[in-house]
Short mmCIF file of C-alpha atoms in Angstrom, two decimals:
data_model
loop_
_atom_site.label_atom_id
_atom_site.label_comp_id
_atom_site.label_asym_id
_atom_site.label_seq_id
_atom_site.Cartn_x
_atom_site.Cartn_y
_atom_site.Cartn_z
CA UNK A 1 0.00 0.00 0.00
CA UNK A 2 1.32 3.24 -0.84
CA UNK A 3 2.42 6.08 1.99
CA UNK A 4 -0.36 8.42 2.76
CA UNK A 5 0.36 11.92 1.57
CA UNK A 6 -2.84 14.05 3.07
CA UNK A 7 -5.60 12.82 5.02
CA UNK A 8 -8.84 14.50 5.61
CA UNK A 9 -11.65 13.33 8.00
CA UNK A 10 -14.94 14.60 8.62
CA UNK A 11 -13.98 17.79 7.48
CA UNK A 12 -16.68 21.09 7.44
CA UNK A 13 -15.81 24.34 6.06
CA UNK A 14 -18.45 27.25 5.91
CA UNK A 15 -18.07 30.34 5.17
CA UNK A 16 -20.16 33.73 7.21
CA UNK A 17 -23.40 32.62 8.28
CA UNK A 18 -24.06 30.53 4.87
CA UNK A 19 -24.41 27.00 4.48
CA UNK A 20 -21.61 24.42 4.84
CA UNK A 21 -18.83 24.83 1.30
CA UNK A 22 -17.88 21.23 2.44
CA UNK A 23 -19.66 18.93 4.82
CA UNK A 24 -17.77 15.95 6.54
CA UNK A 25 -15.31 15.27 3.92
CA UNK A 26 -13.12 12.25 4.69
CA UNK A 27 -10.70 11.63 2.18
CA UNK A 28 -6.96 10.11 1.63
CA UNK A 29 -4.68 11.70 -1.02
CA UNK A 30 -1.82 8.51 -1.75
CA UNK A 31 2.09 8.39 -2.98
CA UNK A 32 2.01 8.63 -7.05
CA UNK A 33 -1.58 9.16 -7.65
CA UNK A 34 -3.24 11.14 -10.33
CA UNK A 35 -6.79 12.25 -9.27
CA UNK A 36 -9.12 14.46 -10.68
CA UNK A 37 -11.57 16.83 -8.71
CA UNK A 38 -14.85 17.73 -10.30
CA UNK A 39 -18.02 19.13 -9.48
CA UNK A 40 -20.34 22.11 -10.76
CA UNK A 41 -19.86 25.51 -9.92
CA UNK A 42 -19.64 26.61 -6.44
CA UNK A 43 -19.24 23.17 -5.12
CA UNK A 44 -16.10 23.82 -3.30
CA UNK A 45 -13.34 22.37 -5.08
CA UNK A 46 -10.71 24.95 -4.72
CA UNK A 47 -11.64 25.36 -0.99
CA UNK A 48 -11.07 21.43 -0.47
CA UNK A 49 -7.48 22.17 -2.31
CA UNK A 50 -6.86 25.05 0.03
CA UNK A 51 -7.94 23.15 3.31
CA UNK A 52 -5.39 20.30 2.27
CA UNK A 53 -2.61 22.55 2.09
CA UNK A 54 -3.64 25.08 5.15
CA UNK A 55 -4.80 27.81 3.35
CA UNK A 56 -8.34 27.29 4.73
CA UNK A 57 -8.58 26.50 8.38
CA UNK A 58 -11.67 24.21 8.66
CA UNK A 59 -14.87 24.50 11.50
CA UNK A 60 -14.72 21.17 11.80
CA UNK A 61 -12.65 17.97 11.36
CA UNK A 62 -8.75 16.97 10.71
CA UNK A 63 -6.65 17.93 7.99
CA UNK A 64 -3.26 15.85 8.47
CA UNK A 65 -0.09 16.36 5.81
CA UNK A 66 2.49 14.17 5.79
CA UNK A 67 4.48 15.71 3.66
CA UNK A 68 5.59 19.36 3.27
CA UNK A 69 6.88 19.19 -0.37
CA UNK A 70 3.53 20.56 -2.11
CA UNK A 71 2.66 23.11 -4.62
CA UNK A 72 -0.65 24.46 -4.96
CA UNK A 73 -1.29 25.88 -8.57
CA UNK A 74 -4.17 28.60 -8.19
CA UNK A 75 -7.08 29.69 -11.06
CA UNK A 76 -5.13 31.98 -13.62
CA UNK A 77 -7.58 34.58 -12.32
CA UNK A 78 -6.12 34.69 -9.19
CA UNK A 79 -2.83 35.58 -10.55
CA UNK A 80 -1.01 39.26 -10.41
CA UNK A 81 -0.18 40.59 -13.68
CA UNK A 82 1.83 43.03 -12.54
CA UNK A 83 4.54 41.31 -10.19
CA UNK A 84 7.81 42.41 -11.68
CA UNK A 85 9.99 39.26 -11.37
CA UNK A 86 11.19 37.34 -14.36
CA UNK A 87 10.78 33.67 -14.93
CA UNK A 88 14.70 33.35 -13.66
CA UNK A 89 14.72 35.08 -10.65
CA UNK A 90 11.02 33.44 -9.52
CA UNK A 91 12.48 30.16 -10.51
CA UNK A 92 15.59 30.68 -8.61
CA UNK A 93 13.89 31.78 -5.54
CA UNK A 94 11.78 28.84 -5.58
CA UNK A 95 13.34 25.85 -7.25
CA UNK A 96 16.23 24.05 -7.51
CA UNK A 97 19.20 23.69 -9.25
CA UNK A 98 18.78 22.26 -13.23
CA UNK A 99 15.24 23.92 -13.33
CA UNK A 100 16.15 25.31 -16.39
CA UNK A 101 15.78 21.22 -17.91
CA UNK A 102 12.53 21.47 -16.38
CA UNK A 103 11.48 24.65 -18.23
CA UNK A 104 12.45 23.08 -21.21
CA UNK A 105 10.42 20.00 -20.48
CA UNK A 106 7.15 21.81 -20.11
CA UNK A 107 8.21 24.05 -23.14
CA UNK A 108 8.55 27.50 -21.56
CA UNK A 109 12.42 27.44 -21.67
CA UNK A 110 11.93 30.89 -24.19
CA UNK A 111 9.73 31.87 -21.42
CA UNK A 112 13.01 32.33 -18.97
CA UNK A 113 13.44 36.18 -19.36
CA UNK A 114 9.65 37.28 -19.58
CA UNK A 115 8.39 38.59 -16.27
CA UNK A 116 6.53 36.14 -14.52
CA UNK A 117 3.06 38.58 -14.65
CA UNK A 118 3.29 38.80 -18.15
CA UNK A 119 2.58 35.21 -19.00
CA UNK A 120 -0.61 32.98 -19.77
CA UNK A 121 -2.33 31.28 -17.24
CA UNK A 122 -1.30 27.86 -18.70
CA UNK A 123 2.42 28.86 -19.04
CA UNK A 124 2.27 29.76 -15.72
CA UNK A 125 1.46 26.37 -14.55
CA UNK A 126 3.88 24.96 -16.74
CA UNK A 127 6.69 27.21 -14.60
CA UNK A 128 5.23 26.29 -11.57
CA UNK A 129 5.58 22.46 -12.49
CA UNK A 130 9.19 22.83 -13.82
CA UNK A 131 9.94 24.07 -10.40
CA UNK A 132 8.06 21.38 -8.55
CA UNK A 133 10.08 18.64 -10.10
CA UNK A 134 12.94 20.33 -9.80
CA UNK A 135 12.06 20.12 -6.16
CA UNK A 136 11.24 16.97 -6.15
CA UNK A 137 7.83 18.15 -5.01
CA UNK A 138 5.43 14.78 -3.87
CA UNK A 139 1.87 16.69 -4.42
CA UNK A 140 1.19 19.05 -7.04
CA UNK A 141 -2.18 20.78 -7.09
CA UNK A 142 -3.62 21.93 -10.27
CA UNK A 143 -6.66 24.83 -10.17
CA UNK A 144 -8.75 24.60 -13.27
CA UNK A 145 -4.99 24.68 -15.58
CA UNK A 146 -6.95 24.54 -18.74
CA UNK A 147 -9.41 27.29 -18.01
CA UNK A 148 -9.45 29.52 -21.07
CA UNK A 149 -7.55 27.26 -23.62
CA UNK A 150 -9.29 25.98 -26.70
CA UNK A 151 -9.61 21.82 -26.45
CA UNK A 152 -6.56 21.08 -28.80
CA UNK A 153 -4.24 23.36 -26.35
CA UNK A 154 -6.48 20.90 -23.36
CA UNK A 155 -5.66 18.02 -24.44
CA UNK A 156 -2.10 18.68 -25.21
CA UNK A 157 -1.55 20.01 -21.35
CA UNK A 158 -3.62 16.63 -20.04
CA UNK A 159 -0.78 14.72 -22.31
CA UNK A 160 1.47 16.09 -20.62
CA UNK A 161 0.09 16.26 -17.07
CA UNK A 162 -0.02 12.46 -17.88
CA UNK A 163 3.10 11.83 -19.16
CA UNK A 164 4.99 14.07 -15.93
CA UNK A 165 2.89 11.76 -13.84
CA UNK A 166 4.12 8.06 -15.68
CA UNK A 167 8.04 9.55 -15.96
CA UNK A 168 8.18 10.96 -12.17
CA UNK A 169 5.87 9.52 -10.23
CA UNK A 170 4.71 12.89 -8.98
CA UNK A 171 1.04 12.72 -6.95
CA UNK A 172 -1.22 15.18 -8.72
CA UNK A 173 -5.16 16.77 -8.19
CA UNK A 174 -6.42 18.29 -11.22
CA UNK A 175 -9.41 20.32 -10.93
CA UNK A 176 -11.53 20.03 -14.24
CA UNK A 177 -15.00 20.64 -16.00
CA UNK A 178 -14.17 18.47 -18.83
CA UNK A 179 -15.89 15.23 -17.52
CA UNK A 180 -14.59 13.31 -20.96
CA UNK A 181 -10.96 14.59 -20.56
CA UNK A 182 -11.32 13.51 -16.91
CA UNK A 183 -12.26 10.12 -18.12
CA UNK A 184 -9.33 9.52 -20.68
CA UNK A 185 -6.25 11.09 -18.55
CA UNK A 186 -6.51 10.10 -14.50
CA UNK A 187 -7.03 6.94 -12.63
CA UNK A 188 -9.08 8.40 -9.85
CA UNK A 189 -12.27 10.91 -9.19
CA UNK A 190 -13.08 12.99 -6.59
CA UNK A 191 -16.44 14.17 -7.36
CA UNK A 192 -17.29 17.04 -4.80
CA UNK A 193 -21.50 17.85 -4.85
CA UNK A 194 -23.90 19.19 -2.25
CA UNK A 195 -21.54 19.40 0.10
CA UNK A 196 -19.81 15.67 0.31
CA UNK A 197 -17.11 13.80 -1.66
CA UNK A 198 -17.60 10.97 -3.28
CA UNK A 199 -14.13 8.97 -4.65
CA UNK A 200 -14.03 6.14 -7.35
CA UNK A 201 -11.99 4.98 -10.14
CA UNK A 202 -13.15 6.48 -13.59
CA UNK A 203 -14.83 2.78 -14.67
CA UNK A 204 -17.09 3.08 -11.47
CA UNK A 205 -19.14 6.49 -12.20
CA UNK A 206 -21.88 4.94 -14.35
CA UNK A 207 -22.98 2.97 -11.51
CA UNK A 208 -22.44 5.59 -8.84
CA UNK A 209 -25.78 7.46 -7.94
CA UNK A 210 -23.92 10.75 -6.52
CA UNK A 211 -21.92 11.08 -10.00
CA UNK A 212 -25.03 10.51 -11.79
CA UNK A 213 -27.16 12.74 -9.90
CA UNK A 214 -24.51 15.72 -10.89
CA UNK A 215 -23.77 14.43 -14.38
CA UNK A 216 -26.37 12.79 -15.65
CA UNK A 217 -27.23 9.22 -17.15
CA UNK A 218 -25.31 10.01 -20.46
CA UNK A 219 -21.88 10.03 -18.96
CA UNK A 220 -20.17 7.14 -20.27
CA UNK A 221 -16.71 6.37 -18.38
CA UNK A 222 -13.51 6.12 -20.55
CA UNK A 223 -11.29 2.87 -19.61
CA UNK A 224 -7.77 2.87 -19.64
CA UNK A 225 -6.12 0.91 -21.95
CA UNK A 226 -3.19 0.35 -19.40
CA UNK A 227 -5.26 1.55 -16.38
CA UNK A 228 -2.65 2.21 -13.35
CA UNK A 229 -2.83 1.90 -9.82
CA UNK A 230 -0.90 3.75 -6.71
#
């Protein structure tokens, strides 16, 4: 069984006086996974990424981490345009030596002397990656990466999301609304609606009554030709 990377249990987050974001969420993030979080709008996905890494302090429940190494990716739309460092100094500051390989990996290497403000939301993922491996990072945590690109620049980032994955063995969450790309690129769902989580490998939604109730009886899972496990 593989080591245990974040653990949540019975974990409530609400926000003001409203109702509960998320309501008793119990859930175990593994060593070399490759999940994907989905759910409509306003179901709480990036707050469950922020209460694994700290950033939101639940009402309720345990949040453990056993690891440190993480990187948290946020929504393009959360990121400041105007922050004045380049792609080298930000990667120096926060990654490790050889990060420059890693740039060229995820095909931003040209990128190096732009400042870091200036760029896409997807190239900015694609520097915060580089510097994960070079890091050596154990959890990376993707916010909506393909928001705003068309579906041939989608599927090309999933490719590689899955091929990063294969070659390093990194543990990743993906947040996505593209239940079919979902299907085809990641090994495990966490489907966040009405409050709960519900988890299950890609081949189990059909028959899962939460996943349907969200999604509908036309979903149709994709299965893996070489389906792997943690």
């Amino acid at each position: 069984m593989s080591r245990v990377l974040v653990e949540m249990k019975d974990v409530t987050v609400a926000f003001k006086k409203g109702a509960n974001i998320l309501e008793n969420i119990s859930l175990e993030v593994r060593e070399g996974e490759l999940i994907s979080l989905i759910g409509p709008n306003g179901a709480g996905k990036s707050t469950l990424l922020k209460a694994m890494i700290g950033l939101v302090v639940p009402n309720n429940g345990v949040v453990k981490r056993f690891t440190d190494n993480v990187f948290y990716v946020p929504q393009s739309k959360d990121l400041d345009g105007s922050f004045p460092m380049s792609v080298r100094e930000f990667a120096t500051l926060y990654g490790q030596k050889g990060f420059e390989n890693y740039l060229k990996e995820m095909g931003v290497l040209e990128k190096i002397d732009e400042r870091i403000g200036s760029l896409s939301g997807g190239e900015y993922q694609r520097v915060i990656m580089a510097i994960a491996l070079s890091r050596k990072a154990e959890l990376l945590l993707l916010d909506e990466p393909t928001s705003g690109i068309d579906i041939i620049g989608e599927q090309t980032f999933y490719r590689l999301i899955t091929d990063i994955h294969l070659k390093y063995g990194i543990s990743m969450i993906v947040v996505s609304h593209n239940i079919h790309m979902v299907m085809q690129n990641t090994n495990k769902v966490m489907c966040l609606a009405h409050g709960g989580c519900h988890v299950g490998k890609p081949t189990h939604i059909k028959s899962n009554a939460a996943f349907k109730d969200v999604f509908g009886d036309h979903l149709i899972p994709y299965i893996h030709e070489h389906e792997h496990t943690a």
